[in-house]
Amino acid sequence: MQLNSKTVTGVLLTVLILGVLYWYLFQPFRLVPERTQLAPDNGLGVAPPRAGGALGNRLVRLCPEALCRCAPLDNLSNSDFHLVAPDHLLYKQPSIVQGRTDVVTVTPWLAPVIWEGTFNPLLLDSIYKLKNITIAATVFAVGKYIRFLKDFLVTAEKHFFTGFGVHIYVFTDRVDEVPHVQMAPGRQLMVISVPSSNRWQEISARRMELVRTLIEEKLRDHVDYIFCLDVDSQFHGRWGTESLGGLVAVIHPGYYRDDRSKFPYERRPESRAYVAPGEGDFYYCGGAFGGLLQEVHQLVKICHSNFLDDAKNNIEAAWQEESHLNRYMWINKPSKVLSPEYLWQDFKPINPEVRIIRFSGVTKNYAEIRPNA
Ligand SMILES: CC(=O)N[C@H]1[C@@H](OP(=O)(O)OP(=O)(O)OC[C@H]2O[C@@H](n3ccc(=O)[nH]c3=O)[C@H](O)[C@@H]2O)O[C@H](CO)[C@H](O)[C@@H]1O
Ligand SMILES: [Mn+2]
């Protein structure tokens, strides 16, 4: 058979096109940039969509199987959203008509508010045991505040996520004075040396920056949740898996019955922490907050950046990082809210709705322990 050159070219071209098409459809993976979960720091504290995600930009494999099961989809079972209970677990029947009526147990944006009697610890622990999670806690003990560390650590051993993997990070300028506290298997203490300061405001506010660095340099990929806690406090009751969530805030015990006009938000519009009159949901504590690692990373990053912007304009918010945290939580609604059971103050008489005190600030002589009064 005689082939003319036109037929040969035509056949070759068809083979080439089919080849390219085949390669494109059946290549093992294509690299595409994943949508970043961290919004550009817009200074307003506006968060990106929250579900799942990683810290920053990352490349994901898109394979033919991606249509059904690829790594990011499998990870859902490790996330906060998929709750699997062990089969045959026996526990008290939940009621849909009876429960706490003396307190509000859900926010207007439908985040649960955790009070004693709203959850089943056995059920929750069984669910989270299956996930094999690790929880980090940060605590600062700078200067004379080192004296609070021992009770904090001893009581954390008794009440804070007992039976779970817990990594406590102590930031201190007095490394030699960190007490030795026996910890259960799976629980660890890490000490990080930080400089001292002659202003307590600076020590307190610097926590946002140091927690950010800790997350970026040490915790990513190793820890699921993180809580940032004041050291001048002790645990008195269970603080466990019921507190886990995306972004977790604790209601301040001092203002939870007050009108929002009484909340000590930053009221100067020049500050990045400004909350206008008529705005704000609750007044949250600076002494305890937490959540999924990527959520807390977002929070500390934005609060620190807003704090720096204020500093450039010679403004220090009324309650330092607590004011920035409150501004952040007004825009980025916490997905779980912990009642004042989770941070009480020893000097405060207990109100009837508070059936248990889980964590409480010790009464201290400010003039005596702070570097500046
Ligand atoms: C219960 C609660 O919500 N407390 C908050 C409140 O006052 P507090 O009176 O509770 O603040 P604080 O004196 O406990 O300081 C906050 C924390 O900073 C650390 N620290 C402070 C001073 C120092 O010399 N060395 C040291 O290590 C320590 O971990 C301490 O627990 O307002 C502060 C505003 O700045 C923080 O938001 C606190 O978290
Ligand atoms: Mn405190």
Coordinates of C-alpha atoms and ligand atoms in Angstrom, one line a residue:
M1 CA 0.0 0.0 0.0
Q2 CA 1.2 3.4 -0.9
L3 CA 1.1 6.1 1.8
N4 CA 1.3 9.6 0.8
S5 CA 2.9 12.2 3.2
K6 CA -0.4 13.8 4.1
T7 CA -1.8 10.5 5.4
V8 CA 1.4 9.9 7.4
T9 CA 1.2 13.4 9.0
G10 CA -2.4 13.0 9.8
V11 CA -1.9 9.6 11.5
L12 CA 1.1 10.9 13.5
L13 CA -0.8 14.0 14.6
T14 CA -3.8 11.9 15.8
V15 CA -1.5 9.6 17.7
L16 CA 0.2 12.6 19.3
I17 CA -3.1 14.2 20.3
L18 CA -4.4 10.9 21.7
G19 CA -1.1 10.4 23.6
V20 CA -1.3 13.9 25.2
L21 CA -4.9 13.4 26.1
Y22 CA -4.2 10.0 27.7
W23 CA -1.3 11.4 29.7
Y24 CA -3.4 14.3 30.9
L25 CA -6.3 12.1 32.0
F26 CA -4.3 9.3 33.6
Q27 CA -1.2 11.0 35.1
P28 CA -0.7 9.8 38.7
F29 CA -1.2 13.3 40.2
R30 CA -1.5 17.0 39.4
L31 CA -0.1 19.6 41.8
V32 CA -2.4 22.5 42.5
P33 CA -2.1 25.1 45.3
E34 CA -4.5 24.4 48.1
R35 CA -6.6 27.4 49.2
T36 CA -4.8 28.7 52.2
Q37 CA -6.7 28.5 55.4
L38 CA -5.0 31.6 56.8
A39 CA -6.4 34.9 55.6
P40 CA -4.0 37.7 54.8
D41 CA -3.5 39.6 57.9
N42 CA -6.0 42.3 57.2
G43 CA -5.7 43.8 60.7
L44 CA -9.5 43.5 61.2
G45 CA -9.2 40.1 62.7
V46 CA -11.5 38.6 60.1
A47 CA -11.0 34.9 59.9
P48 CA -11.1 32.7 56.8
P49 CA -13.4 29.8 56.5
R50 CA -12.6 27.5 59.4
A51 CA -13.1 23.9 58.5
G52 CA -10.1 21.6 58.5
G53 CA -7.0 22.9 56.7
A54 CA -3.4 23.3 57.4
L55 CA -1.1 26.1 58.4
G56 CA -0.4 28.2 55.4
N57 CA 0.0 27.3 51.8
R58 CA 0.7 23.7 50.9
L59 CA 0.5 21.6 47.8
V60 CA -2.0 18.8 47.7
R61 CA -1.9 15.8 45.5
L62 CA -5.0 15.5 43.2
C63 CA -5.1 12.0 42.0
P64 CA -7.8 10.1 40.1
E65 CA -8.8 8.6 43.5
A66 CA -9.2 12.1 44.8
L67 CA -12.7 11.9 43.5
C68 CA -13.4 9.4 46.3
R69 CA -10.6 9.0 48.9
C70 CA -7.4 11.0 49.2
A71 CA -5.4 12.0 52.2
P72 CA -7.2 15.3 53.1
L73 CA -10.6 13.6 53.0
D74 CA -9.4 10.8 55.3
N75 CA -8.2 13.4 57.7
L76 CA -11.8 14.4 58.4
S77 CA -12.1 11.5 60.8
N78 CA -9.3 13.1 62.9
S79 CA -10.9 16.5 62.8
D80 CA -13.2 18.0 65.3
F81 CA -16.2 17.4 63.1
H82 CA -16.5 13.7 62.9
L83 CA -17.4 12.1 66.3
V84 CA -17.3 8.4 66.4
A85 CA -18.4 6.6 69.6
P86 CA -17.3 3.0 70.4
D87 CA -20.1 0.5 69.7
H88 CA -21.9 -0.9 72.8
L89 CA -20.9 2.0 75.1
L90 CA -23.5 2.2 77.8
Y91 CA -24.3 5.6 79.3
K92 CA -27.2 7.6 80.6
Q93 CA -29.9 8.2 78.1
P94 CA -29.8 11.8 77.0
S95 CA -33.1 13.8 77.2
I96 CA -34.3 16.2 74.6
V97 CA -36.7 18.0 76.9
Q98 CA -34.9 18.1 80.2
G99 CA -31.7 19.8 81.0
R100 CA -30.2 23.0 82.5
T101 CA -32.8 25.7 82.5
D102 CA -31.0 28.2 84.8
V103 CA -28.3 29.0 82.3
V104 CA -28.0 29.6 78.6
T105 CA -26.4 26.6 76.9
V106 CA -26.1 27.9 73.4
T107 CA -25.1 31.2 71.9
P108 CA -27.1 33.1 69.2
W109 CA -24.7 31.7 66.6
L110 CA -25.4 28.2 67.9
A111 CA -22.1 27.5 69.7
P112 CA -22.5 25.3 72.8
V113 CA -21.9 26.9 76.1
I114 CA -20.4 24.3 78.5
W115 CA -21.8 24.1 82.0
E116 CA -21.9 21.2 84.4
G117 CA -24.8 19.0 83.4
T118 CA -24.7 19.7 79.7
F119 CA -22.3 16.9 78.7
N120 CA -21.5 13.3 79.4
P121 CA -17.8 13.0 80.3
L122 CA -17.7 9.2 79.8
L123 CA -19.1 9.5 76.3
L124 CA -16.9 12.4 75.2
D125 CA -13.7 10.8 76.5
S126 CA -14.6 7.6 74.7
I127 CA -15.1 9.5 71.5
Y128 CA -11.8 11.4 71.8
K129 CA -9.8 8.4 72.9
L130 CA -10.4 6.9 69.5
K131 CA -8.9 9.9 67.9
N132 CA -5.6 9.6 69.7
I133 CA -5.3 13.4 70.2
T134 CA -2.5 15.5 71.7
I135 CA -3.3 18.6 73.6
A136 CA -0.8 21.4 74.3
A137 CA -1.0 23.9 77.1
T138 CA 1.1 27.0 77.4
V139 CA 1.7 28.8 80.7
F140 CA 4.0 31.7 81.5
A141 CA 5.8 31.9 84.8
V142 CA 8.0 35.0 84.5
G143 CA 9.6 36.7 87.5
K144 CA 7.9 36.0 90.8
Y145 CA 5.0 34.3 89.1
I146 CA 7.2 31.2 89.2
R147 CA 5.8 30.6 92.6
F148 CA 2.4 29.7 91.1
L149 CA 3.8 27.0 88.8
K150 CA 4.0 24.1 91.2
D151 CA 0.3 24.1 92.2
F152 CA -0.7 24.8 88.6
L153 CA 1.2 21.7 87.4
V154 CA 0.2 19.4 90.3
T155 CA -3.5 20.2 89.9
A156 CA -3.3 20.0 86.1
E157 CA -2.0 16.4 86.6
K158 CA -5.2 15.7 88.5
H159 CA -7.8 17.4 86.5
F160 CA -6.6 18.7 83.0
F161 CA -7.3 16.1 80.3
T162 CA -6.4 13.1 82.6
G163 CA -5.8 10.0 80.5
F164 CA -4.9 12.0 77.4
G165 CA -1.6 13.1 75.7
V166 CA -0.8 16.5 77.2
H167 CA 2.3 18.6 76.5
I168 CA 2.7 21.5 78.8
Y169 CA 5.0 24.3 77.7
V170 CA 6.3 26.5 80.5
F171 CA 7.8 29.8 79.5
T172 CA 10.0 31.3 82.2
D173 CA 13.1 33.4 82.9
R174 CA 13.8 31.2 85.9
V175 CA 14.5 27.8 84.3
D176 CA 16.3 26.5 87.4
E177 CA 13.3 27.1 89.6
V178 CA 10.8 25.1 87.6
P179 CA 9.6 22.5 90.0
H180 CA 9.8 18.8 89.3
V181 CA 6.3 17.3 89.1
Q182 CA 5.7 13.7 88.4
M183 CA 3.6 13.3 85.3
A184 CA 1.6 10.3 84.0
P185 CA 2.8 8.4 80.9
G186 CA 2.0 10.3 77.8
R187 CA 2.2 13.6 79.5
Q188 CA 5.3 15.9 79.2
L189 CA 6.6 19.2 80.4
M190 CA 8.7 21.4 78.2
V191 CA 10.5 24.5 79.5
I192 CA 11.3 27.4 77.3
S193 CA 13.5 30.2 78.4
V194 CA 12.3 33.7 77.9
P195 CA 13.6 37.1 78.9
S196 CA 12.3 38.9 81.9
S197 CA 10.6 42.3 81.7
N198 CA 10.1 45.1 84.2
R199 CA 6.5 45.7 83.0
W200 CA 3.8 43.1 83.8
Q201 CA 1.8 44.4 80.9
E202 CA 4.6 43.5 78.5
I203 CA 4.9 40.0 80.0
S204 CA 1.2 39.3 79.7
A205 CA 0.9 40.8 76.1
R206 CA 4.1 39.1 74.8
R207 CA 2.4 35.8 75.3
M208 CA 0.5 36.1 71.9
E209 CA 3.8 36.5 70.0
L210 CA 5.6 33.6 71.8
V211 CA 2.7 31.3 71.4
R212 CA 2.6 32.1 67.7
T213 CA 6.3 31.2 67.4
L214 CA 5.8 28.1 69.4
I215 CA 3.0 26.9 67.1
E216 CA 5.0 27.7 64.0
E217 CA 8.3 26.2 65.1
K218 CA 7.4 23.3 67.3
L219 CA 3.8 22.3 67.4
R220 CA 2.5 22.1 63.9
D221 CA 1.9 18.5 62.8
H222 CA 2.5 17.3 66.4
V223 CA -0.4 18.6 68.4
D224 CA -4.2 18.8 67.7
Y225 CA -5.4 21.3 70.3
I226 CA -3.9 24.0 72.4
F227 CA -5.0 25.9 75.5
C228 CA -3.2 29.1 76.7
L229 CA -3.6 29.5 80.5
D230 CA -2.7 31.9 83.3
V231 CA -0.3 30.4 85.8
D232 CA -1.7 32.1 88.8
S233 CA -4.5 29.6 88.9
Q234 CA -5.3 26.0 90.0
F235 CA -7.5 23.3 88.7
H236 CA -10.2 22.1 91.2
G237 CA -12.4 20.0 88.9
R238 CA -12.4 18.2 85.6
W239 CA -11.3 20.2 82.5
G240 CA -11.4 17.7 79.7
T241 CA -12.7 16.7 76.3
E242 CA -15.9 18.7 76.7
S243 CA -13.8 21.8 76.2
L244 CA -12.5 20.8 72.8
G245 CA -13.5 22.8 69.7
G246 CA -12.4 24.9 66.8
L247 CA -12.1 28.2 68.6
V248 CA -12.7 28.1 72.3
A249 CA -13.3 31.1 74.6
V250 CA -14.0 31.3 78.3
I251 CA -16.5 33.7 79.8
H252 CA -14.9 36.0 82.3
P253 CA -16.3 35.4 85.8
G254 CA -16.3 39.1 86.7
Y255 CA -18.8 40.3 84.1
Y256 CA -21.1 37.5 83.0
R257 CA -24.2 38.9 84.5
D258 CA -23.6 42.4 83.4
D259 CA -24.9 44.5 80.5
R260 CA -22.4 44.8 77.7
S261 CA -22.0 48.5 78.4
K262 CA -20.1 47.5 81.6
F263 CA -17.7 45.2 79.8
P264 CA -14.1 46.6 80.0
Y265 CA -13.5 46.4 76.3
E266 CA -11.0 48.9 74.7
R267 CA -13.2 51.9 74.0
R268 CA -10.8 54.2 72.1
P269 CA -11.5 54.0 68.4
E270 CA -7.8 54.6 67.6
S271 CA -7.0 51.2 69.0
R272 CA -7.1 48.0 67.0
A273 CA -8.9 46.4 70.0
Y274 CA -11.8 48.9 69.8
V275 CA -15.2 47.5 70.5
A276 CA -17.9 50.1 69.9
P277 CA -20.8 50.8 72.3
G278 CA -23.7 48.4 71.6
E279 CA -21.3 45.8 70.2
G280 CA -19.7 42.7 71.8
D281 CA -21.3 39.4 72.8
F282 CA -19.7 38.4 76.1
Y283 CA -16.6 39.5 77.9
Y284 CA -14.0 36.7 77.6
C285 CA -10.9 36.0 79.7
G286 CA -7.4 36.6 78.6
G287 CA -6.4 33.9 81.1
A288 CA -7.8 30.9 79.2
F289 CA -8.5 30.3 75.6
G290 CA -7.7 27.6 73.0
G291 CA -9.0 25.3 70.3
L292 CA -7.6 23.6 67.2
L293 CA -4.0 24.5 66.6
Q294 CA -4.7 26.3 63.3
E295 CA -7.5 28.4 64.9
V296 CA -5.3 29.5 67.8
H297 CA -2.5 30.2 65.4
Q298 CA -4.8 32.6 63.5
L299 CA -5.9 34.2 66.8
V300 CA -2.5 34.8 68.2
K301 CA -1.1 36.0 64.9
I302 CA -3.8 38.6 64.4
C303 CA -3.9 39.7 68.1
H304 CA -0.1 40.2 68.1
S305 CA -0.1 42.1 64.8
N306 CA -2.9 44.4 66.1
F307 CA -1.0 44.8 69.3
L308 CA 2.1 45.9 67.3
D309 CA 0.0 48.4 65.2
D310 CA -1.3 49.9 68.4
A311 CA 2.2 50.2 69.8
K312 CA 3.3 52.1 66.7
N313 CA 0.5 54.5 67.5
N314 CA 1.5 54.7 71.1
I315 CA -1.6 52.9 72.4
E316 CA -1.8 50.0 74.8
A317 CA -5.2 48.5 75.0
A318 CA -7.0 48.7 78.3
W319 CA -6.4 45.0 79.2
Q320 CA -3.5 44.3 76.8
E321 CA -3.9 41.0 74.9
E322 CA -7.3 40.4 76.7
S323 CA -8.7 43.4 74.9
H324 CA -7.4 42.2 71.5
L325 CA -8.7 38.8 72.2
N326 CA -12.2 40.2 72.9
R327 CA -12.1 42.2 69.7
Y328 CA -11.0 39.1 67.8
M329 CA -13.8 37.0 69.3
W330 CA -16.4 39.6 68.4
I331 CA -15.6 39.2 64.7
N332 CA -14.5 35.5 64.8
K333 CA -17.2 33.9 66.9
P334 CA -15.9 31.1 69.1
S335 CA -17.3 27.7 68.1
K336 CA -17.4 26.6 71.7
V337 CA -17.9 28.8 74.8
L338 CA -16.8 27.7 78.2
S339 CA -18.8 28.9 81.2
P340 CA -17.1 30.7 84.1
E341 CA -16.7 27.3 85.7
Y342 CA -13.5 27.2 83.5
L343 CA -12.0 30.3 85.0
W344 CA -13.3 31.5 88.3
Q345 CA -11.5 33.7 90.8
D346 CA -10.9 32.5 94.4
F347 CA -11.9 35.7 96.0
K348 CA -15.4 35.7 94.3
P349 CA -18.3 34.3 96.2
I350 CA -19.8 31.4 94.2
N351 CA -23.1 32.0 92.4
P352 CA -25.8 29.2 92.4
E353 CA -25.5 28.5 88.6
V354 CA -21.9 27.6 89.1
R355 CA -22.1 24.0 90.3
I356 CA -18.5 23.2 90.0
I357 CA -15.3 25.3 89.8
R358 CA -12.9 23.7 87.5
F359 CA -10.1 26.3 87.3
S360 CA -9.7 29.4 89.4
G361 CA -7.3 32.3 89.8
V362 CA -5.6 32.4 93.2
T363 CA -5.9 35.6 95.2
K364 CA -2.7 37.5 95.0
N365 CA -1.1 40.6 96.2
Y366 CA -0.4 42.4 92.9
A367 CA 1.9 45.0 94.4
E368 CA 4.1 42.3 95.8
I369 CA 4.4 40.0 92.8
R370 CA 4.3 42.2 89.8
P371 CA 7.5 43.9 88.7
N372 CA 5.6 47.2 88.4
A373 CA 2.4 47.7 90.4
Ligands
LIG1 C1 -8.1 35.6 84.7 C2 -7.8 36.5 83.6 O1 -8.4 36.5 82.6 N1 -6.6 37.2 83.7 C3 -6.3 38.2 82.8 C4 -6.3 39.5 83.5 O2 -5.5 39.8 84.6 P1 -4.7 39.0 85.7 O3 -4.7 39.8 86.9 O4 -5.1 37.6 85.9 O5 -3.2 39.0 85.1 P2 -1.9 38.3 85.7 O6 -1.2 39.2 86.6 O7 -2.3 36.9 86.1 O8 -1.0 38.2 84.3 C5 -1.3 37.3 83.3 C6 -0.3 36.2 83.2 O9 0.9 36.7 82.7 C7 2.0 36.0 83.3 N2 2.8 36.9 84.1 C8 2.4 38.2 84.4 C9 3.2 39.0 85.1 C10 4.4 38.6 85.5 O10 5.2 39.3 86.2 N3 4.8 37.4 85.2 C11 4.1 36.5 84.5 O11 4.5 35.3 84.3 C12 1.4 34.9 84.2 O12 1.2 33.7 83.4 C13 0.1 35.5 84.5 O13 -0.9 34.5 84.9 O14 -5.8 40.5 82.5 C14 -4.6 40.4 82.0 C15 -4.4 41.5 81.1 O15 -3.1 41.7 80.8 C16 -4.5 39.0 81.3 O16 -5.3 39.0 80.1 C17 -4.9 37.9 82.2 O17 -4.8 36.7 81.5
MN2 MN -4.0 35.8 86.2

